[in-house]
């Protein structure tokens, strides 16, 4: 046996990679220059010209870099906004609960956390969603009531993203089934019109309908808070996108599945519930995760309606007189949060994709 | 032998379907009745008559002459045109950035791939609103005030607007559409003729230079001969602000930059996927046939990449058009922010949202049907040359 010899002329390969053609050389040089410039600017802002958190706020007045003390002073405000200070444990608990449950769902659909069955998850959602509203609102068991207009920051972002997505999902599945089936042509037509109309208009218009038109459709004299109206609008908006993902899964199933289910004597409802939907949902998971990432990121659009989610409280944090210099710090905080949370979601998506291509091979 | 048609089996009445439809109709009726009651209670009769009333608010910028004394309908039209302008500029910028970064992401250079990856991941994982707000703060604080505007020849950039030279609009310029149409027809005729020559004799005839010369030259010659006024104006600084020329607000620029970079990242991914999807064997086979690298790209790689890339690209373009509505966050007078203002003034959310959503729906349908037709043409051409 002759051991494999190392690939020859490794140095020449390196040169060819970096500068094989003039264009490649140009791209390499430009990229390196850009990377060095970006890295040095970031390093300068975050460390070299930055002011240490141990020094007082006044030291930041004319610093060119980051003011780390800002985070000590303002993190709590950016997270919870104008929620009563003594009650901050409530939005914190709600945020942790919603994040933990979302994380559990993410891990569960990638096949980890096997002990947690779908029924358990469903039960947990049924428990956590009302609990989140009850904890935030208060007014029971000695918790002081807090008006929805003072729900700010992280919990609002999570309520409007996690809860909206969780509630939109079943509606989306129902719409997908309605659009896929052929038994009720009228319902099928209605589902098509609804889905296509929702996907043809910007999210801002749907949010405006939620906040300005939805209150008109309630019986005279009833009121609805903007947060609730936005939540309802988001549920109806995201459902149309989820429906298309699930329909993609349903369409990808071979017709023999329907026929086999029918020949076993299963009714339409049974074959949909026991045969078609489980497979379709599994197949549509990667697309669904993509839609979830989009929905989660777009939640920040609610700043248009004067609802104070995380992005909006960050803006408030540097809009107060005397704090105007710290816009970059405030937005960096929000940006880091989104980068981290989206990294988790992207990881879930990539993992699902890998599993799926391994299964089809 | 002919089968006589079987008598249709009597279907049992479909209680479930009828019930669901009835329930939906009932819910819609209740909502409609509530809207009617609520609007009556507020002393408003639903209807679109208010569109003719005086708007009474100013727009920061408009492509058509507009003043506060004009009607609501004209304000909506001005907003719609601003949205279209933003969308067109955004499409161009996103495509240029996206294709460029998509190409960089498949270069052999590790540094180039790294930078492209960083760019794509950053913009795919940050909300566009956050990017927009950040750019806005940086632009308003970082750019100089009007008095000390950054100047580059006839272009001036301040923290309020960018000022640039423009040709004074004149109604007589509408006549230029005539030679432009003639030029387009002639260019199409020339392209057909070039293809016929190529088909029959295999000779190449220049198409693009001739077409460009026809499209630009005919209107220009017409303008010179017929004396159509084409007067350029330059922005010049007068006591407080620039006058003359054209201006684009910093809000417009910031939204454009956000949309261009945000959708550029998505398009870069599409382009990268398209290029990687072309099997390596295709390139190797083409080289083995003796095609030059330029011809490999032009005749083997590019046609296949285009086929893969165009459908997701259509999707991106439609998304970009819808996403122009984020402009409301920084107060650029697009369709959405105009209708938001009108809602606040008139308490007519129902009518205004119907109009706004219909316009956005129309825009995205128009864009997607135009692009789908283009796609069909490209595919048909590809299929023809393949046979």
Coordinates of C-alpha atoms in Angstrom, one line a residue, chain A residues 95 98-99 102 125 129 133 153-169 203 227 230-232 234-235 238 242 291-302 307 309-310 337-338 341-342 345:
Chain A
X95 CA -40.4 37.2 28.3
X98 CA -42.3 32.9 25.9
X99 CA -38.6 32.5 24.9
X102 CA -40.3 29.1 21.6
X125 CA -49.1 27.0 24.6
X129 CA -50.5 32.5 26.3
X133 CA -51.6 38.3 29.3
X153 CA -40.2 46.7 25.1
X154 CA -39.2 43.0 25.0
X155 CA -42.5 41.5 26.2
X156 CA -44.5 43.4 23.6
X157 CA -42.0 42.3 20.9
X158 CA -42.5 38.7 22.0
X159 CA -46.3 38.9 22.4
X160 CA -46.6 40.4 19.0
X161 CA -44.2 37.9 17.4
X162 CA -44.3 34.6 19.3
X163 CA -48.0 34.7 20.3
X164 CA -49.1 36.1 16.9
X165 CA -47.1 33.4 15.1
X166 CA -48.4 30.6 17.4
X167 CA -52.1 31.7 16.9
X168 CA -51.6 32.3 13.1
X169 CA -50.3 28.8 12.6
X203 CA -47.9 44.5 6.2
X227 CA -51.8 46.1 21.2
X230 CA -52.3 44.8 16.2
X231 CA -52.0 41.2 17.5
X232 CA -55.2 40.2 15.7
X234 CA -50.8 40.1 12.7
X235 CA -52.5 36.8 13.2
X238 CA -49.1 35.8 9.0
X242 CA -48.1 30.0 6.6
X291 CA -41.7 32.5 7.1
X292 CA -41.4 32.6 10.9
X293 CA -38.0 34.4 10.7
X294 CA -39.6 37.0 8.3
X295 CA -42.6 37.5 10.6
X296 CA -40.4 37.9 13.7
X297 CA -38.2 40.5 12.1
X298 CA -41.2 42.4 10.6
X299 CA -42.8 42.7 14.0
X300 CA -40.7 45.9 14.6
X301 CA -43.0 47.6 12.0
X302 CA -45.5 48.2 14.8
X307 CA -46.7 50.7 19.9
X309 CA -41.7 47.2 21.1
X310 CA -38.0 46.7 21.6
X337 CA -30.7 40.8 20.2
X338 CA -32.1 40.2 16.7
X341 CA -32.4 35.3 18.1
X342 CA -32.4 35.0 14.3
X345 CA -34.0 30.4 14.2

